[in-house]
Short mmCIF file of C-alpha atoms and ligand atoms in Angstrom, two decimals:
data_model
loop_
_atom_site.label_atom_id
_atom_site.label_comp_id
_atom_site.label_asym_id
_atom_site.label_seq_id
_atom_site.Cartn_x
_atom_site.Cartn_y
_atom_site.Cartn_z
CA MET A 1 -0.10 -0.16 -0.07
CA ASN A 2 1.79 3.23 -0.88
CA CYS A 3 1.73 6.49 1.14
CA ASP A 4 -1.80 8.73 0.80
CA ILE A 5 0.21 11.96 0.20
CA CYS A 6 3.17 11.69 -2.18
CA HIS A 7 2.27 7.80 -3.59
CA THR A 8 5.20 6.78 -4.56
CA GLU A 9 6.61 5.65 -1.01
CA LYS A 10 5.57 2.24 0.63
CA ALA A 11 2.66 3.68 3.63
CA THR A 12 4.06 2.30 7.32
CA ILE A 13 2.00 4.50 9.46
CA PHE A 14 -1.25 3.55 9.51
CA PHE A 15 -4.61 5.73 11.42
CA SER A 16 -7.81 6.51 11.68
CA GLN A 17 -9.21 9.62 10.84
CA MET A 18 -12.23 11.78 10.74
CA ALA A 19 -12.98 13.44 7.89
CA GLU A 20 -16.26 14.99 5.77
CA GLY A 21 -18.25 13.00 8.65
CA LYS A 22 -16.49 9.76 8.35
CA LEU A 23 -13.81 7.60 9.62
CA GLN A 24 -11.21 7.11 7.05
CA LYS A 25 -8.29 5.05 6.98
CA VAL A 26 -4.81 7.64 6.71
CA ASN A 27 -1.58 5.50 5.06
CA LEU A 28 1.59 7.35 5.44
CA CYS A 29 5.10 6.76 4.67
CA LYS A 30 7.74 7.85 7.17
CA VAL A 31 8.86 11.00 5.64
CA CYS A 32 5.39 12.32 4.63
CA ALA A 33 4.36 11.69 8.50
CA ASP A 34 7.16 13.72 9.70
CA ASP A 35 6.48 16.56 7.09
CA LYS A 36 3.37 16.49 8.56
CA GLY A 37 4.48 16.63 12.30
CA VAL A 38 2.50 12.93 12.77
CA THR A 39 4.06 11.93 16.31
CA ASP A 40 0.97 11.31 17.78
CA PRO A 41 -1.44 9.68 15.39
CA THR A 42 -4.46 10.28 17.90
CA GLY A 43 -3.49 14.31 18.29
CA PHE A 44 -2.60 14.86 14.80
CA ALA A 45 -6.74 13.56 13.73
CA LEU A 46 -7.90 15.29 16.22
CA ALA A 47 -8.02 18.27 14.22
CA ASP A 48 -9.38 17.05 11.65
CA MET A 49 -12.28 15.23 13.93
CA LEU A 50 -13.26 18.84 15.11
CA GLU A 51 -14.75 19.15 11.88
CA GLY A 52 -17.24 16.74 12.76
CA MET A 53 -18.59 19.15 15.68
CA GLY A 54 -21.96 20.54 15.95
CA LYS A 55 -20.22 24.19 16.15
CA GLN A 56 -19.02 25.96 13.26
CA THR A 57 -16.48 28.64 14.08
CA ALA A 58 -15.80 31.45 11.30
CA VAL A 59 -13.38 30.22 8.31
CA ASP A 60 -11.16 33.47 8.86
CA THR A 61 -8.76 33.23 11.45
CA GLY A 62 -10.01 37.42 12.73
CA PRO A 63 -11.16 37.84 15.92
CA ALA A 64 -13.85 35.11 16.83
CA ARG A 65 -17.36 37.53 17.42
CA ASN A 66 -19.84 35.85 19.70
CA GLU A 67 -17.66 32.59 20.52
CA LEU A 68 -18.23 30.27 23.36
CA VAL A 69 -16.33 30.52 26.66
CA CYS A 70 -15.41 28.76 29.50
CA GLY A 71 -16.43 30.74 32.25
CA SER A 72 -14.15 29.28 34.47
CA CYS A 73 -10.88 28.92 32.50
CA GLY A 74 -11.83 31.32 29.60
CA PHE A 75 -10.89 28.70 27.08
CA THR A 76 -12.48 28.91 23.63
CA GLN A 77 -14.10 26.85 21.12
CA THR A 78 -11.21 28.58 18.99
CA ASP A 79 -8.60 27.39 21.01
CA PHE A 80 -9.70 23.87 21.18
CA LYS A 81 -9.82 23.77 17.77
CA LYS A 82 -6.36 25.17 17.85
CA THR A 83 -4.81 22.55 20.57
CA GLY A 84 -7.29 19.67 20.55
CA ARG A 85 -7.33 19.73 24.89
CA PHE A 86 -9.19 21.67 26.72
CA GLY A 87 -8.99 23.79 29.12
CA CYS A 88 -10.45 22.53 32.42
CA ALA A 89 -12.59 19.83 33.30
CA ASP A 90 -15.78 22.70 33.49
CA CYS A 91 -14.94 22.46 29.56
CA TYR A 92 -16.27 19.64 28.90
CA HIS A 93 -19.38 20.85 29.89
CA VAL A 94 -19.63 24.34 27.84
CA PHE A 95 -18.38 22.44 24.94
CA ASP A 96 -20.86 19.91 24.71
CA GLU A 97 -23.04 20.35 22.07
CA GLY A 98 -21.51 17.77 18.99
CA LEU A 99 -19.39 16.67 21.98
CA ASP A 100 -20.78 13.11 21.37
CA GLY A 101 -20.46 12.62 18.11
CA LEU A 102 -17.10 13.28 18.53
CA LEU A 103 -16.57 10.96 21.33
CA GLU A 104 -18.41 8.39 19.12
CA ALA A 105 -16.17 8.80 16.32
CA MET A 106 -13.09 8.69 18.64
CA HIS A 107 -14.44 5.61 21.01
CA LYS A 108 -17.15 4.20 19.43
CA HIS A 109 -18.64 5.17 22.78
CA THR A 110 -20.21 8.06 24.45
CA ARG A 111 -20.36 7.05 28.00
CA HIS A 112 -17.80 5.68 31.01
CA VAL A 113 -18.84 2.52 32.53
CA GLY A 114 -15.66 1.71 34.12
CA LYS A 115 -14.32 3.07 37.77
CA ALA A 116 -15.78 5.60 39.36
CA PRO A 117 -14.32 7.41 42.42
CA GLN A 118 -16.14 6.45 45.53
CA SER A 119 -17.84 9.50 46.02
CA PHE A 120 -19.63 8.95 43.05
CA PRO A 121 -20.73 5.39 43.67
CA GLU A 122 -23.80 5.53 41.42
CA ALA A 123 -21.82 6.04 38.45
CA ASN A 124 -21.39 2.21 38.84
CA ASP A 125 -24.54 1.73 38.39
CA ARG A 126 -25.40 0.62 35.09
CA ALA A 127 -29.00 1.44 35.87
CA ALA A 128 -27.87 5.07 36.57
CA ALA A 129 -25.68 5.34 33.36
CA SER A 130 -28.86 5.13 31.13
CA ALA A 131 -30.67 8.32 33.27
CA PRO A 132 -29.90 11.73 31.84
CA VAL A 133 -27.04 14.01 33.28
CA SER A 134 -27.81 16.64 35.48
CA VAL A 135 -25.50 20.29 35.46
CA ALA A 136 -24.35 18.57 39.25
CA GLU A 137 -22.78 15.76 37.49
CA THR A 138 -20.48 17.93 35.61
CA ASN A 139 -20.48 21.43 37.43
CA PRO A 140 -18.11 20.91 40.74
CA ARG A 141 -20.12 23.89 42.33
CA ALA A 142 -23.45 22.04 41.29
CA ARG A 143 -21.87 19.03 42.74
CA LEU A 144 -21.11 21.00 46.03
CA SER A 145 -25.00 22.07 46.77
CA GLU A 146 -26.14 18.42 46.22
CA LEU A 147 -23.66 17.64 48.78
CA ARG A 148 -24.94 19.75 51.30
CA GLN A 149 -28.44 18.38 50.69
CA ALA A 150 -27.88 15.05 50.61
CA LEU A 151 -25.77 15.91 54.05
CA SER A 152 -28.87 17.61 55.84
CA LYS A 153 -31.02 14.35 54.49
CA SER A 154 -28.91 11.99 56.34
CA VAL A 155 -28.76 14.08 59.29
CA GLU A 156 -32.27 13.95 59.55
CA ASP A 157 -32.36 10.32 59.02
CA GLU A 158 -29.98 9.50 61.56
CA ASP A 159 -27.50 8.12 58.95
CA TYR A 160 -24.37 9.21 60.96
CA GLU A 161 -21.97 6.77 58.75
CA GLU A 162 -23.14 8.63 55.42
CA ALA A 163 -22.98 11.99 57.20
CA ALA A 164 -19.51 11.83 57.91
CA ARG A 165 -18.11 10.39 54.67
CA LEU A 166 -20.26 13.42 53.44
CA ARG A 167 -18.98 16.15 55.73
CA ASP A 168 -15.26 14.53 54.41
CA ALA A 169 -16.46 15.02 50.99
CA ILE A 170 -17.73 18.39 51.22
CA SER A 171 -14.55 19.78 53.10
CA ARG A 172 -12.39 18.47 50.35
CA LEU A 173 -14.35 20.00 47.51
CA GLU A 174 -15.24 23.53 49.43
CA THR A 175 -11.03 23.49 49.87
CA ILE A 176 -10.74 22.91 46.30
CA LEU A 177 -12.68 25.40 45.42
CA GLY A 178 -11.51 28.12 48.11
CA GLU A 179 -14.99 27.89 50.03
CA SER A 180 -14.18 26.80 53.30
CA MET B 1 16.00 8.44 47.24
CA ARG B 2 19.13 10.33 44.93
CA PHE B 3 19.33 10.15 41.51
CA SER B 4 22.64 8.29 41.84
CA THR B 5 20.86 5.77 43.69
CA LEU B 6 18.48 5.28 41.24
CA LEU B 7 20.70 5.26 38.33
CA LYS B 8 23.03 2.31 39.61
CA LYS B 9 19.83 -0.21 39.52
CA PRO B 10 18.31 -1.33 36.94
CA ALA B 11 14.33 -0.90 36.71
CA GLU B 12 12.99 -4.36 38.38
CA TRP B 13 11.12 -5.38 35.48
CA MET B 14 14.82 -5.91 33.44
CA ARG B 15 16.24 -8.20 36.29
CA THR B 16 12.93 -10.79 36.59
CA THR B 17 11.26 -12.53 34.26
CA GLY B 18 6.86 -12.60 33.84
CA PRO B 19 4.77 -14.88 31.42
CA GLU B 20 5.71 -14.94 28.08
CA ASN B 21 8.47 -13.23 28.37
CA ASP B 22 10.26 -14.49 25.78
CA ILE B 23 8.35 -12.17 23.46
CA VAL B 24 6.45 -10.21 25.73
CA MET B 25 9.59 -7.64 27.09
CA THR B 26 7.08 -5.15 29.61
CA SER B 27 2.95 -4.63 30.20
CA ARG B 28 2.48 -1.30 30.82
CA VAL B 29 -0.67 0.75 32.11
CA ARG B 30 -1.06 4.67 32.25
CA LEU B 31 -4.02 6.40 34.09
CA ALA B 32 -4.68 9.99 33.25
CA ARG B 33 -6.39 11.97 36.11
CA ASN B 34 -6.69 15.52 37.35
CA LEU B 35 -8.16 17.59 39.99
CA VAL B 36 -11.51 19.07 40.60
CA GLY B 37 -10.99 23.37 40.57
CA PHE B 38 -7.76 23.99 38.57
CA PRO B 39 -6.91 24.09 34.86
CA PHE B 40 -5.64 21.78 33.02
CA PRO B 41 -1.59 21.74 33.14
CA GLY B 42 -1.55 22.99 29.18
CA TRP B 43 -3.86 25.80 29.88
CA ALA B 44 -3.05 26.20 33.17
CA LYS B 45 -0.64 29.24 34.52
CA LYS B 46 2.80 28.57 36.40
CA ASP B 47 0.83 29.37 39.78
CA ASP B 48 -1.89 27.23 39.17
CA ARG B 49 0.69 24.00 37.78
CA THR B 50 2.74 24.89 41.26
CA ARG B 51 -0.25 24.21 43.30
CA VAL B 52 -1.79 21.40 41.79
CA MET B 53 2.07 19.84 42.15
CA GLU B 54 2.33 20.80 45.86
CA LYS B 55 -1.11 19.10 46.81
CA VAL B 56 -0.14 15.81 44.60
CA ARG B 57 3.96 15.30 45.43
CA PRO B 58 3.38 15.32 49.04
CA ALA B 59 0.22 12.54 48.49
CA LEU B 60 2.18 10.82 46.63
CA GLU B 61 5.20 10.77 49.04
CA GLU B 62 2.79 9.84 51.50
CA LEU B 63 1.76 6.16 50.13
CA ALA B 64 3.36 2.74 51.21
CA GLU B 65 3.83 1.87 47.50
CA MET B 66 6.31 5.12 47.30
CA LYS B 67 8.02 4.73 50.68
CA ASP B 68 11.83 6.65 50.20
CA SER B 69 11.06 7.17 46.66
CA PHE B 70 12.55 8.90 43.70
CA SER B 71 10.57 12.36 43.96
CA GLU B 72 11.93 15.61 41.90
CA GLU B 73 10.27 18.91 40.27
CA MET B 74 11.65 19.11 36.44
CA THR B 75 13.46 22.37 37.35
CA GLN B 76 16.28 20.14 39.47
CA LEU B 77 17.07 17.83 36.61
CA THR B 78 19.49 18.31 34.44
CA ALA B 79 18.85 17.79 30.86
CA ILE B 80 20.53 14.50 30.70
CA GLU B 81 19.06 13.27 33.79
CA LYS B 82 15.74 13.54 32.10
CA GLN B 83 17.22 11.87 29.15
CA VAL B 84 17.53 9.29 31.53
CA LEU B 85 14.61 8.90 32.88
CA VAL B 86 12.79 8.99 28.98
CA GLU B 87 15.64 6.06 28.39
CA ARG B 88 14.20 3.78 30.80
CA HIS B 89 10.17 4.92 29.70
CA LEU B 90 10.00 6.50 33.50
CA ILE B 91 8.67 9.44 32.06
CA SER B 92 7.57 10.65 28.60
CA ARG B 93 9.58 12.91 26.10
CA GLU B 94 7.02 15.75 26.52
CA HIS B 95 7.58 15.65 30.19
CA ALA B 96 11.42 15.88 30.24
CA ALA B 97 10.48 19.26 28.66
CA LYS B 98 8.50 21.10 31.19
CA GLY B 99 9.45 23.61 33.66
CA PRO B 100 8.41 25.14 36.96
CA GLY B 101 5.25 23.34 39.00
CA CYS B 102 5.88 20.36 36.96
CA ALA B 103 7.30 17.01 38.54
CA THR B 104 8.10 13.83 38.72
CA VAL B 105 7.78 10.92 41.26
CA MET B 106 8.72 7.25 41.44
CA ASN B 107 9.34 4.21 43.57
CA ARG B 108 12.27 2.65 44.16
CA LYS B 109 11.62 -0.60 42.10
CA GLN B 110 11.07 1.52 39.21
CA THR B 111 8.03 -0.15 38.61
CA VAL B 112 5.25 2.71 39.47
CA SER B 113 6.11 6.39 37.86
CA VAL B 114 3.96 9.58 38.18
CA MET B 115 4.25 12.35 35.99
CA ILE B 116 3.00 15.32 37.89
CA ASN B 117 1.41 18.19 35.57
CA GLU B 118 2.49 16.67 32.13
CA GLU B 119 -0.91 16.81 29.65
CA ASP B 120 -3.04 16.13 33.00
CA HIS B 121 -2.11 16.36 36.73
CA LEU B 122 -1.38 12.76 36.69
CA ARG B 123 -0.55 10.44 34.64
CA MET B 124 0.59 7.08 37.07
CA GLN B 125 2.08 4.19 35.53
CA ALA B 126 2.73 1.18 36.07
CA ILE B 127 5.07 -0.99 34.49
CA ARG B 128 5.95 -5.21 34.96
CA PRO B 129 7.83 -7.50 32.84
CA GLY B 130 6.43 -10.04 30.89
CA LEU B 131 2.60 -10.37 29.71
CA GLN B 132 0.58 -8.99 33.11
CA LEU B 133 -1.88 -6.00 32.61
CA LEU B 134 -4.18 -7.02 34.89
CA ALA B 135 -1.34 -7.30 37.50
CA ALA B 136 -0.20 -3.72 36.24
CA TYR B 137 -3.88 -2.14 36.27
CA ARG B 138 -4.50 -4.19 39.84
CA SER B 139 -1.52 -2.66 41.59
CA LEU B 140 -2.35 0.84 40.09
CA ASP B 141 -5.67 0.70 40.64
CA GLN B 142 -4.86 0.69 43.92
CA ILE B 143 -2.54 3.92 44.23
CA ASP B 144 -5.60 5.52 42.01
CA THR B 145 -7.95 4.82 45.28
CA GLU B 146 -5.71 5.73 48.10
CA LEU B 147 -4.70 9.09 45.89
CA GLU B 148 -8.71 9.52 45.40
CA VAL B 149 -9.09 10.44 49.21
CA ASP B 150 -7.00 12.91 49.37
CA LEU B 151 -7.07 14.77 45.67
CA PRO B 152 -10.88 15.22 44.70
CA TYR B 153 -10.72 13.97 40.76
CA ALA B 154 -12.34 15.74 38.32
CA PHE B 155 -14.88 13.21 37.41
CA ASP B 156 -18.56 13.10 35.41
CA ARG B 157 -21.19 10.56 35.57
CA GLN B 158 -21.73 10.36 31.97
CA TYR B 159 -17.73 10.99 30.75
CA GLY B 160 -15.79 9.15 33.40
CA TYR B 161 -12.30 10.80 34.59
CA LEU B 162 -12.43 14.37 32.88
CA THR B 163 -8.95 14.41 30.70
CA ALA B 164 -7.46 17.67 29.20
CA CYS B 165 -7.19 15.31 25.46
CA PRO B 166 -10.80 13.83 25.15
CA THR B 167 -8.73 11.10 23.52
CA ASN B 168 -7.74 9.59 27.00
CA LEU B 169 -11.43 10.25 28.44
CA GLY B 170 -13.65 7.83 30.32
CA THR B 171 -10.93 5.66 32.70
CA GLY B 172 -8.28 7.34 31.44
CA MET B 173 -6.37 4.21 30.92
CA ARG B 174 -3.79 3.32 28.37
CA ALA B 175 -2.53 -0.28 28.84
CA SER B 176 0.22 -1.33 26.46
CA ALA B 177 2.87 -4.41 25.72
CA MET B 178 6.53 -4.02 24.10
CA LEU B 179 6.58 -7.07 22.17
CA HIS B 180 9.72 -8.46 20.58
CA LEU B 181 8.71 -9.49 16.95
CA PRO B 182 11.80 -10.65 14.61
CA GLY B 183 9.90 -13.05 13.02
CA LEU B 184 6.84 -11.12 11.92
CA VAL B 185 9.60 -8.40 10.48
CA LEU B 186 12.33 -11.17 8.97
CA SER B 187 8.94 -12.34 7.48
CA GLU B 188 7.60 -9.03 6.48
CA GLN B 189 4.34 -9.65 8.00
CA ILE B 190 4.50 -6.66 10.34
CA ASN B 191 3.16 -4.10 7.99
CA GLN B 192 0.04 -6.76 7.91
CA THR B 193 0.19 -7.31 11.62
CA ILE B 194 -0.12 -3.46 12.28
CA GLN B 195 -3.18 -2.88 10.08
CA GLY B 196 -5.24 -5.43 11.57
CA ALA B 197 -4.32 -4.74 15.24
CA ASN B 198 -5.55 -0.56 13.72
CA LYS B 199 -8.64 -2.35 12.37
CA ILE B 200 -9.96 -3.36 15.70
CA GLY B 201 -8.96 -0.64 17.51
CA LEU B 202 -5.70 -0.88 18.80
CA ALA B 203 -2.31 1.06 17.87
CA VAL B 204 1.18 -0.17 17.02
CA ARG B 205 4.06 1.23 16.99
CA GLY B 206 7.47 0.46 16.95
CA LEU B 207 9.28 1.59 19.71
CA TYR B 208 12.29 3.47 17.91
CA GLY B 209 10.76 3.61 14.44
CA GLU B 210 7.90 2.78 12.91
CA GLY B 211 6.51 -0.51 10.70
CA THR B 212 9.51 -2.50 9.04
CA GLU B 213 11.91 0.62 10.35
CA ALA B 214 11.78 -0.56 13.92
CA LEU B 215 15.02 -0.61 15.41
CA ALA B 216 15.49 -3.88 17.47
CA ASN B 217 12.42 -5.19 16.04
CA LEU B 218 10.08 -4.09 19.38
CA PHE B 219 6.94 -2.98 19.15
CA GLN B 220 4.54 -1.69 21.35
CA ILE B 221 0.43 -2.27 21.04
CA SER B 222 -2.03 -0.18 23.11
CA ASN B 223 -5.95 0.45 23.47
CA GLN B 224 -6.78 3.80 21.42
CA ASN B 225 -10.29 3.93 23.10
CA THR B 226 -10.62 4.53 26.46
CA LEU B 227 -14.17 5.61 26.78
CA GLY B 228 -17.25 3.29 27.23
CA MET B 229 -15.38 0.18 28.09
CA ARG B 230 -14.89 -1.10 31.84
CA GLU B 231 -10.63 -1.37 32.63
CA GLU B 232 -11.15 -4.96 32.78
CA ASP B 233 -12.80 -5.77 29.65
CA ILE B 234 -9.90 -3.34 27.62
CA ILE B 235 -7.49 -5.14 29.19
CA ALA B 236 -9.34 -8.71 28.25
CA HIS B 237 -9.28 -7.34 24.77
CA LEU B 238 -5.66 -6.67 24.47
CA ASP B 239 -4.54 -9.66 26.25
CA ARG B 240 -6.33 -11.92 23.26
CA VAL B 241 -4.96 -10.05 20.62
CA ILE B 242 -1.72 -10.09 22.35
CA GLY B 243 -1.91 -13.60 22.64
CA GLN B 244 -2.93 -14.19 18.78
CA LEU B 245 0.32 -12.10 18.48
CA ILE B 246 2.69 -14.41 20.49
CA ALA B 247 1.44 -17.64 18.27
CA ASN B 248 1.44 -15.48 15.14
CA GLU B 249 5.37 -14.59 15.89
CA LYS B 250 6.29 -18.54 17.21
CA ASN B 251 5.34 -19.97 13.78
CA ALA B 252 6.81 -17.46 11.82
CA ARG B 253 9.99 -18.03 14.02
CA MET B 254 9.22 -21.74 13.20
CA LYS B 255 8.72 -21.45 9.50
CA ILE B 256 12.37 -19.38 9.33
CA LEU B 257 14.36 -22.15 10.71
CA GLU B 258 11.74 -24.21 8.52
CA ASP B 259 12.56 -22.54 5.00
CA ARG B 260 15.59 -20.84 5.38
CA PRO B 261 17.86 -21.71 7.92
CA THR B 262 20.80 -20.53 7.11
CA MET B 263 19.25 -17.04 6.63
CA MET B 264 18.79 -17.64 10.91
CA GLN B 265 22.08 -18.68 11.23
CA ASP B 266 23.89 -15.49 9.30
CA GLN B 267 21.46 -13.37 10.97
CA ILE B 268 22.77 -14.33 14.55
CA GLY B 269 25.90 -15.55 13.63
CA ARG B 270 26.32 -11.56 12.52
CA ALA B 271 24.85 -10.28 14.90
CA PHE B 272 27.45 -12.08 16.97
CA ALA B 273 30.72 -11.12 15.52
CA VAL B 274 29.62 -7.50 15.29
CA LEU B 275 28.24 -6.90 19.21
CA LYS B 276 31.80 -9.12 20.42
CA TYR B 277 34.50 -7.37 18.04
CA ALA B 278 33.45 -3.84 16.65
CA HIS B 279 35.12 -1.24 18.30
CA ILE B 280 32.40 1.79 16.79
CA ILE B 281 28.80 1.00 16.91
CA SER B 282 25.53 3.40 15.87
CA SER B 283 22.57 2.86 18.32
CA LYS B 284 20.88 1.94 15.13
CA GLU B 285 23.51 -1.20 14.62
CA ALA B 286 23.68 -2.74 18.26
CA LEU B 287 20.26 -2.27 19.11
CA ASN B 288 19.12 -4.50 15.74
CA HIS B 289 21.60 -7.08 16.26
CA LEU B 290 21.48 -7.21 20.35
CA SER B 291 17.40 -8.07 19.00
CA MET B 292 18.66 -11.01 16.72
CA ILE B 293 20.61 -12.15 19.85
CA ARG B 294 17.79 -12.13 21.85
CA LEU B 295 16.20 -14.35 18.97
CA GLY B 296 19.01 -16.62 19.55
CA CYS B 297 18.14 -16.86 23.65
CA ASP B 298 15.02 -17.70 22.20
CA LEU B 299 15.72 -20.27 20.23
CA GLY B 300 18.20 -21.68 21.72
CA PHE B 301 21.02 -21.19 20.10
CA ILE B 302 22.42 -18.77 22.78
CA PRO B 303 22.62 -19.67 26.83
CA GLU B 304 19.43 -18.21 28.30
CA GLU B 305 21.64 -16.53 30.84
CA GLU B 306 22.44 -14.01 28.59
CA ARG B 307 18.88 -12.48 28.56
CA GLU B 308 19.00 -10.02 30.82
CA CYS B 309 22.19 -8.81 30.02
CA ILE B 310 20.67 -8.49 26.29
CA THR B 311 17.76 -6.68 28.27
CA VAL B 312 19.70 -4.57 30.42
CA LEU B 313 21.67 -3.50 27.50
CA LEU B 314 19.17 -2.28 25.40
CA THR B 315 19.01 1.01 27.66
CA GLU B 316 22.42 1.12 28.45
CA ILE B 317 23.58 1.96 24.94
CA GLN B 318 21.05 4.83 25.20
CA PRO B 319 22.69 8.26 23.74
CA ALA B 320 21.98 9.69 28.29
CA HIS B 321 22.82 6.59 29.87
CA LEU B 322 26.30 6.44 27.64
CA GLN B 323 26.75 9.91 28.78
CA ILE B 324 26.05 9.37 32.61
CA SER B 325 28.44 6.52 32.49
CA ALA B 326 31.35 8.80 31.09
CA LYS B 327 30.65 11.41 33.61
CA CYS B 328 30.19 13.65 30.59
CA LYS B 329 29.06 14.95 27.47
CA LEU B 330 30.23 13.14 24.37
CA SER B 331 29.79 13.65 20.51
CA PRO B 332 27.93 11.51 18.43
CA GLU B 333 31.78 9.93 17.68
CA GLU B 334 32.15 9.28 21.02
CA ARG B 335 29.37 7.60 21.70
CA ASP B 336 29.69 5.04 19.21
CA ILE B 337 32.87 3.92 20.30
CA LEU B 338 31.76 3.75 24.62
CA ARG B 339 28.81 2.12 23.17
CA ALA B 340 30.82 -0.69 21.59
CA ASP B 341 33.35 -0.47 24.62
CA ILE B 342 30.49 -1.24 27.04
CA ILE B 343 29.00 -4.03 24.64
CA ARG B 344 31.99 -5.57 24.37
CA LYS B 345 32.60 -5.84 28.26
CA SER B 346 29.34 -7.19 28.56
CA LEU B 347 29.32 -9.76 26.41
CA ILE B 348 32.88 -10.80 27.43
CA GLY B 349 31.32 -14.39 28.48
CA LEU B 350 29.21 -15.40 25.69
CA THR B 351 29.81 -18.17 23.36
CA PRO B 352 29.15 -18.38 19.90
CA PRO B 353 26.03 -19.37 19.27
CA ASP B 354 25.33 -23.46 18.95
CA PHE B 355 23.30 -23.79 15.85
CA GLY B 356 23.95 -27.88 16.65
CA SER B 357 20.04 -28.10 16.25
CA ILE B 358 19.38 -26.85 12.78
CA LEU B 359 22.51 -27.75 10.86
CA THR B 360 21.17 -30.69 9.64
CA ASN B 361 18.30 -29.14 7.65
CA ARG B 362 20.91 -27.09 5.60
CA ASP B 363 20.44 -28.53 2.77
CA ASN B 364 16.69 -28.17 2.71
CA ASP B 365 17.42 -24.27 2.80
CA ASP B 366 15.97 -22.84 -0.37
CA GLU B 367 17.30 -19.11 0.07
ZN1 ZN C 401 4.57 9.62 1.53
ZN1 ZN C 402 -12.69 25.63 31.39
#
């Protein structure tokens, strides 16, 4: 099989990338791959995968107008297109439109089913995995108020073991968020 | 633990063996984790990176597994020291280039290493000899569970562990095995193998180069998908495919021995001659010949005791390791001379390969 770019050299590097909304196999020779900066095939493919996302940004590279910005870290849609990385955990919530399409192309799945921290026991529950996702699940501040409500309920129920666990979780989150 | 102590001993995986060790050199598992409330390292300002490091580093150092660990900020290491860690697969090339607010913590045995503020706040890795992906995962899983008590992770019920790059989302887990596949390379089946693995969502890469260009015939196979499968299922899938690759590699070796025994003898004999007597040798030439000596061990032409020495040499002849042993910076020409010296010294007891078992087939060689 020959290289997709120069068509003369034998292809030795193979990977998949998104183009025009479809997953395509790409075959490159060593020279062309180096030329394109393909050292990490997954990183390279991302730039094109982003085209599969719902939102379109202006084609020109001038100052973006009305661009979506992450309130927590100031990351923009353009930054994501440029780097293929997000700025912070909250970005996943801000830029979620079209994200499932991107994840589907990358992982063939859109929902996590593996390990979860013990402060998220319900995430291990397969039944919960198909329930709609609330804001609290992606936003740490919303998560904090959720935990506080759960705490007052567990105190009412005299479930002190659960209350102690929640109190720990709350104080950790508070420290991190600078709200203590 | 000081850097010099770390250097003195080869990593534990080099000195011990594991299942399928003739073809599978190592199994590695890496987990990516981030803390709630801080931007990812690539987007974070220096202050935020430093604050993350100041939370993560003590939490790691307190773990029983990390007792008397090597723990250092990247700014405190010289370029050569960082390169040594890269050559030992303890940190990534990207991490070696990092500045303030970035650190590396690893245990004495060099079986667990953690990069702080690489692409994610935490990149933890466990490495084992042979095919032991699940064991490597279990040891890392335990460390991860201990850490989450002190470090609130960025986690989402739908997307799992949130990572800077969506390609790592979900489990944040990359499991990989380093395979020695001279049979598939010599029989020109390697590109086919790479494409086949690609089709089922696995990536295969040459350790020091790509495709048939891969030096030392070493290849790394890893999962590409991290979201939507349980950690154990990702590993079981990899284990199945690696099992098949091992069978293919063994078949390829047997087929070469049957069809082209003289070619096999020539490759191993040449490797022996060059490594024993060369006084100037490039990294590329050395790696490829060491691969053939290792193959000679697997096939019973070279005593089994040489295997550990060959494994250690693969690392010791890398540029930064050479310069550390010379205690000075070396030009490429000087490195080629020192490399040949070190190899000759290490292989001083190596006796010529004994091809007795295949000499009888010689007349059938159709090469
Ligand atoms: Zn090309
Ligand atoms: Zn953000």
